[in-house]
XYZ file of C-alpha atoms in Angstrom:
416
model
C -2.583 27.222 -21.592
C -0.760 26.989 -18.239
C 3.000 27.221 -17.786
C 4.076 24.795 -15.048
C 7.097 26.826 -13.937
C 9.595 29.414 -15.152
C 12.710 28.129 -13.390
C 15.721 28.908 -15.654
C 16.900 25.325 -16.058
C 13.474 23.703 -16.090
C 11.993 22.349 -19.331
C 9.037 24.541 -20.298
C 5.849 22.475 -20.096
C 2.212 23.294 -20.630
C -1.112 21.647 -19.900
C -2.944 20.972 -23.149
C -5.979 18.951 -24.196
C -5.066 15.382 -25.116
C -6.179 15.602 -28.757
C -4.459 18.972 -29.205
C -1.179 17.284 -28.336
C -1.842 14.123 -30.323
C -3.783 15.574 -33.279
C -1.872 13.362 -35.733
C -3.141 10.236 -33.910
C -6.774 11.235 -33.529
C -8.135 9.422 -36.624
C -6.445 6.162 -35.591
C -7.723 6.444 -32.041
C -11.267 7.146 -33.136
C -11.234 3.972 -35.227
C -9.987 1.736 -32.437
C -11.169 3.132 -29.097
C -14.602 2.878 -27.497
C -16.812 5.949 -27.307
C -16.605 6.265 -23.477
C -12.783 6.158 -23.584
C -12.679 8.658 -26.464
C -14.978 10.940 -24.498
C -12.656 10.708 -21.492
C -9.498 11.396 -23.513
C -11.103 14.326 -25.315
C -11.727 16.082 -21.990
C -8.463 15.487 -20.123
C -5.306 17.582 -20.127
C -1.810 16.159 -20.482
C 1.572 17.745 -19.867
C 3.612 18.517 -22.967
C 6.673 20.640 -23.758
C 6.054 24.164 -24.975
C 8.199 23.319 -27.978
C 6.689 20.089 -29.331
C 9.634 19.659 -31.681
C 12.120 19.423 -28.811
C 13.402 15.875 -29.186
C 15.481 16.131 -25.990
C 12.353 15.944 -23.845
C 10.853 12.468 -23.356
C 7.379 13.951 -23.132
C 5.572 10.700 -23.878
C 6.933 9.361 -20.564
C 6.003 12.284 -18.316
C 4.615 11.010 -15.020
C 0.976 11.368 -14.088
C 1.745 10.109 -10.571
C 5.056 8.831 -9.177
C 3.945 5.337 -10.164
C 2.339 5.868 -13.576
C 2.973 7.845 -16.760
C 0.253 9.943 -18.391
C -1.814 8.514 -21.278
C -0.057 8.325 -24.632
C -1.425 6.999 -27.960
C 1.969 5.435 -28.597
C 1.605 3.153 -25.558
C -2.090 2.243 -25.569
C -1.452 -0.958 -27.516
C 1.981 -1.717 -26.116
C 0.853 -5.224 -25.144
C -1.348 -5.958 -28.135
C 0.893 -8.817 -29.258
C 0.368 -10.490 -25.876
C -3.135 -11.463 -27.025
C -4.874 -9.548 -24.253
C -7.932 -9.050 -26.397
C -9.134 -5.972 -28.233
C -10.866 -4.595 -25.150
C -7.733 -3.854 -23.060
C -5.591 -0.749 -23.560
C -2.744 0.564 -21.413
C -4.141 3.860 -20.125
C -1.541 4.801 -17.491
C 1.748 2.965 -18.180
C 4.503 2.094 -15.747
C 7.040 4.918 -16.312
C 10.066 2.880 -15.257
C 9.936 -0.083 -17.620
C 7.554 -2.202 -19.658
C 5.873 -4.183 -16.901
C 2.323 -2.992 -17.379
C 0.404 -0.313 -15.538
C -3.257 0.713 -15.351
C -5.273 -1.014 -18.076
C -8.701 0.123 -19.262
C -11.288 -2.497 -20.211
C -13.299 -0.953 -23.070
C -16.110 -3.470 -22.692
C -16.698 -2.849 -18.978
C -15.330 0.720 -18.704
C -13.238 -0.355 -15.710
C -9.545 -0.126 -14.799
C -7.066 -2.458 -13.131
C -3.390 -2.414 -12.215
C -1.683 -5.329 -13.985
C 1.933 -6.460 -14.006
C 2.606 -8.487 -17.122
C 3.095 -11.266 -17.963
C 2.052 -12.534 -14.523
C -1.513 -11.148 -14.343
C -4.594 -13.000 -15.549
C -6.602 -10.128 -16.983
C -9.953 -11.836 -16.460
C -9.356 -12.258 -12.707
C -7.833 -8.797 -12.278
C -9.771 -6.790 -9.620
C -11.419 -4.353 -12.047
C -12.777 -1.127 -10.580
C -14.119 2.275 -11.564
C -11.752 4.828 -13.110
C -13.334 7.609 -11.045
C -12.382 5.868 -7.799
C -8.831 5.272 -8.988
C -8.386 8.945 -9.918
C -9.811 9.933 -6.532
C -7.253 7.691 -4.807
C -4.388 9.338 -6.738
C -5.658 12.827 -5.935
C -5.892 11.928 -2.249
C -2.233 10.898 -2.227
C -1.181 14.287 -3.611
C -3.412 16.129 -1.132
C -1.976 14.375 1.941
C 1.641 14.585 0.736
C 2.141 10.910 -0.032
C 2.878 11.916 -3.619
C 5.327 14.829 -3.728
C 5.039 17.398 -6.498
C 8.090 18.809 -8.325
C 9.861 21.581 -6.444
C 12.479 24.282 -7.005
C 15.478 23.857 -4.739
C 18.121 26.494 -4.025
C 21.634 25.072 -4.417
C 25.183 26.447 -4.277
C 27.735 25.593 -6.954
C 31.497 25.153 -6.595
C 31.968 28.933 -6.832
C 29.506 29.592 -3.983
C 26.945 30.939 -6.436
C 23.335 30.251 -5.487
C 21.046 28.904 -8.197
C 17.608 27.358 -8.543
C 17.622 23.679 -9.444
C 14.299 22.260 -10.614
C 13.477 18.684 -9.633
C 11.039 17.662 -12.365
C 10.332 14.210 -10.931
C 7.382 13.601 -8.669
C 7.989 11.041 -5.969
C 6.198 8.804 -3.494
C 7.021 9.068 0.200
C 7.285 5.617 1.772
C 6.435 7.057 5.184
C 4.565 10.331 5.488
C 2.741 12.210 8.213
C -0.703 11.300 6.948
C 0.014 7.561 7.115
C 1.167 7.906 10.697
C -1.600 10.203 11.913
C -4.327 8.078 10.350
C -2.944 4.934 11.999
C -2.630 6.680 15.383
C -6.165 8.070 15.131
C -7.612 4.638 14.327
C -5.557 3.054 17.111
C -6.915 5.640 19.574
C -10.450 4.996 18.322
C -9.985 1.263 18.886
C -8.767 1.837 22.448
C -11.673 4.169 23.144
C -14.425 1.789 21.965
C -12.869 -0.940 24.130
C -12.597 1.385 27.137
C -16.243 2.405 26.743
C -17.196 -1.192 27.488
C -14.946 -1.513 30.561
C -15.748 0.072 33.907
C -12.870 2.236 35.047
C -10.703 1.500 32.011
C -7.879 3.978 31.449
C -5.810 5.020 28.455
C -2.489 6.567 29.435
C -0.691 9.315 27.535
C 2.741 7.701 27.790
C 3.869 5.827 24.625
C 3.985 2.080 24.169
C 7.788 2.047 23.814
C 10.143 4.901 24.663
C 12.436 6.361 22.011
C 15.598 5.285 23.810
C 14.603 1.623 23.667
C 13.614 1.821 20.011
C 16.843 3.620 19.117
C 18.936 1.051 20.978
C 17.469 -1.706 18.808
C 17.794 0.208 15.548
C 14.056 0.590 14.921
C 13.414 3.165 12.174
C 10.702 4.620 9.960
C 7.031 4.021 10.552
C 7.583 1.487 13.367
C 9.661 3.978 15.370
C 7.140 6.787 14.929
C 4.118 4.630 15.717
C 5.449 2.753 18.754
C 6.906 5.959 20.246
C 3.586 7.837 19.925
C 0.812 5.256 20.337
C -0.803 5.488 23.779
C -0.671 2.709 26.353
C -4.001 1.123 27.366
C -4.752 0.062 30.916
C -6.147 -3.253 29.640
C -4.318 -6.183 28.034
C -5.986 -7.179 24.761
C -6.800 -4.828 21.847
C -8.062 -7.760 19.716
C -8.530 -11.461 20.473
C -5.166 -12.681 21.878
C -3.400 -9.531 20.589
C -1.595 -7.410 23.175
C 0.642 -4.315 23.132
C 4.266 -3.733 24.047
C 5.775 -1.608 26.738
C 9.443 -0.636 26.848
C 10.291 -3.547 29.121
C 8.545 -6.261 27.089
C 9.917 -4.890 23.812
C 13.429 -4.852 25.237
C 13.014 -8.408 26.566
C 11.788 -9.647 23.173
C 14.771 -8.170 21.369
C 17.200 -9.469 23.995
C 15.785 -12.964 23.565
C 16.138 -12.568 19.793
C 19.854 -12.001 20.486
C 20.388 -9.599 17.605
C 19.269 -12.074 14.916
C 16.738 -9.648 13.433
C 19.245 -6.778 13.433
C 21.860 -8.839 11.595
C 19.262 -9.953 9.061
C 18.199 -6.325 8.511
C 21.758 -5.014 8.279
C 22.821 -7.735 5.852
C 20.023 -6.631 3.535
C 20.528 -2.892 4.130
C 16.780 -2.525 4.736
C 16.653 0.769 6.669
C 13.048 1.961 7.065
C 11.796 -1.099 5.155
C 12.799 -3.361 8.043
C 9.972 -5.566 9.391
C 9.131 -5.557 13.092
C 6.462 -6.929 15.424
C 4.021 -4.141 16.359
C 1.360 -6.003 18.360
C 2.391 -9.395 19.824
C 0.092 -12.377 19.990
C -0.076 -14.439 23.183
C 0.500 -17.764 21.379
C 3.620 -18.988 19.570
C 3.514 -20.039 15.919
C 3.129 -23.794 15.474
C 4.015 -25.411 12.133
C 3.427 -28.985 13.291
C 0.074 -29.308 11.550
C 1.341 -27.863 8.240
C 2.336 -29.925 5.242
C 5.818 -29.556 3.757
C 4.704 -27.011 1.143
C 3.064 -24.812 3.793
C 6.177 -24.968 5.954
C 8.355 -24.014 2.993
C 6.126 -21.059 2.057
C 5.904 -19.895 5.664
C 9.683 -19.881 6.113
C 10.062 -18.094 2.765
C 7.461 -15.416 3.498
C 8.202 -14.839 7.194
C 11.971 -14.805 7.554
C 11.584 -11.825 9.890
C 9.605 -13.732 12.548
C 10.848 -12.830 16.037
C 11.181 -15.649 18.560
C 8.439 -17.567 16.751
C 5.881 -15.016 17.949
C 2.484 -14.513 16.336
C 0.848 -11.121 15.998
C 0.752 -8.051 13.773
C 4.038 -7.514 11.953
C 4.901 -4.331 10.131
C 6.241 -5.502 6.758
C 6.769 -2.365 4.659
C 6.321 -2.532 0.921
C 8.435 -0.492 -1.482
C 6.056 2.481 -1.683
C 4.045 1.961 1.497
C 5.804 2.026 4.863
C 2.727 1.074 6.924
C 1.759 -2.309 5.442
C 1.260 -5.274 7.764
C 0.919 -9.047 7.966
C -1.250 -10.624 10.659
C 0.566 -13.860 11.503
C -1.555 -16.528 13.192
C -0.076 -19.408 15.215
C -1.796 -21.789 12.804
C -2.531 -21.956 9.098
C -6.075 -21.016 8.114
C -8.137 -21.503 4.968
C -8.263 -25.293 4.752
C -12.076 -25.162 4.558
C -11.948 -22.849 1.539
C -13.723 -19.831 3.023
C -10.825 -17.368 3.293
C -10.932 -14.794 0.497
C -8.979 -11.695 -0.391
C -11.379 -8.779 -0.825
C -10.145 -8.131 -4.371
C -10.345 -11.836 -5.353
C -13.677 -13.006 -3.893
C -13.802 -16.111 -6.096
C -10.404 -17.472 -5.113
C -9.795 -19.279 -1.808
C -6.488 -18.600 -0.026
C -4.773 -20.189 2.937
C -1.750 -19.744 5.163
C -0.635 -18.304 8.507
C -0.970 -14.696 7.254
C -3.980 -14.991 4.915
C -6.366 -13.054 7.174
C -6.943 -9.309 6.843
C -5.300 -9.029 3.427
C -7.071 -7.291 0.532
C -5.051 -9.066 -2.166
C -4.123 -7.455 -5.517
C -4.819 -3.729 -5.647
C -6.702 -2.305 -8.666
C -5.066 1.138 -8.383
C -1.452 0.674 -7.232
C 1.371 -1.784 -7.588
C 1.069 -4.739 -5.250
C 1.100 -3.968 -1.534
C -0.200 -5.461 1.675
C -2.974 -4.210 3.918
C -2.135 -0.897 5.569
C -2.182 -0.723 9.363
C -5.076 1.726 9.627
C -7.321 -0.623 7.611
C -6.727 -3.409 10.130
C -7.305 -1.075 13.090
C -10.534 0.198 11.528
C -11.738 -3.379 11.057
C -10.994 -4.187 14.702
C -12.707 -1.024 15.919
C -15.855 -1.900 13.949
C -15.669 -5.494 15.203
C -15.771 -4.224 18.803
C -18.495 -1.705 18.016
C -20.693 -4.315 16.298
C -20.246 -6.895 19.057
C -18.358 -9.376 16.872
C -15.496 -8.928 19.353
C -16.579 -9.255 22.988
C -14.967 -7.118 25.676
C -14.195 -8.472 29.151
C -12.140 -7.405 32.163
C -8.816 -7.747 30.291
C -9.965 -6.163 27.052
C -11.070 -7.971 23.893
C -11.870 -11.632 24.554
C -12.090 -14.707 22.361
C -8.558 -16.079 22.208
C -6.641 -17.171 19.133
C -9.239 -19.787 18.237
C -11.768 -17.064 17.439
C -9.998 -16.348 14.128
C -10.756 -19.899 12.988
C -14.380 -18.783 12.614
C -13.339 -16.781 9.547
C -12.980 -20.106 7.719
C -16.621 -21.120 8.137
C -19.683 -20.681 5.940
C -21.276 -18.163 8.308
C -18.422 -16.520 10.263
C -19.140 -14.402 13.304
C -16.158 -12.170 12.655
C -15.544 -10.015 9.602
C -11.971 -10.072 8.272
C -12.723 -8.161 5.058
C -10.532 -5.036 4.883
C -11.966 -3.807 1.598
C -10.218 -3.349 -1.724
C -6.985 -1.411 -1.163
C -8.451 0.673 1.683
């Protein structure tokens, strides 16, 4: 039995076997749960108060990660009345409110993140529990998920005391996100430079800090653009270029503060979208039907000067998520698929390089390093050709993704 901490004002909690904590529910669970799930629950530990009779502690809602609560027999069948079928149980609930969580399919022994009532359970991207648990552990190891800490505080009488923060939290932007993206960006530049005689990669950043600060750029975008190295060639992907301080400043001047006002009105802070890698072709909606135009304007209110390219569009928990905005809509031939929904065709200006619904976390877009890894492998495999100015092919090359036998691979995997 392990005491989590002995801070004076911290609730005393212990790690105990699941069926030791929920002994009064064991008979019911053994009648209703599958043998593999029972075997799993019988071997895991859960956090519980030292004094199980302490009604002041909401121990059935203790978090397993910042995004999910630990398993509880009182929540397994929380959605039973929604006619989900006998095979689905809520293994790791949403700790904030009753909107779903990680469900376990007892027929397939797979898990999936589902927000209800909007998720079709049959088309949910089911995956292995082991992989999901590995993903959660990775986030703790790299600091994305922050463990509870003791903090020294001073009260109104200048007396120092230890205050225990029992909540675990997710960091929208953390050092691991940034370093991984920078490493993959460097790798992409290097595989391009290897194929160019005399190509150079300079140590100075894409955009200097003064320019970024002047335009109110924060969070992941500030850190990435102020640290990413400048290549001596033009294109890092077909028709995709990089900024320098002058071109970034010119773009924002031409935008005339529209983006800043939009960001300030919404108090977005480090969730503000920004163009990271500009395309060399402007977005054209002329060929779109009225529904596509409506959806585009709804989804891409942050577009700068009608420019295509890679936009940072942070999600609530992930500060490094992106949208790759093409000048044209793609998917009309029915061959564009999200990696997690291989049976469903998608279309739109930003349908490429998206993994779709995530089986392990609440909905989020593709993370920047996944896109950079895909581009690096595309250069390495020869799917992207390299010429005197960098990666060749032009914007029309991406149209090949919507063919039966595409030359390029736009699959970014299932939630990295």
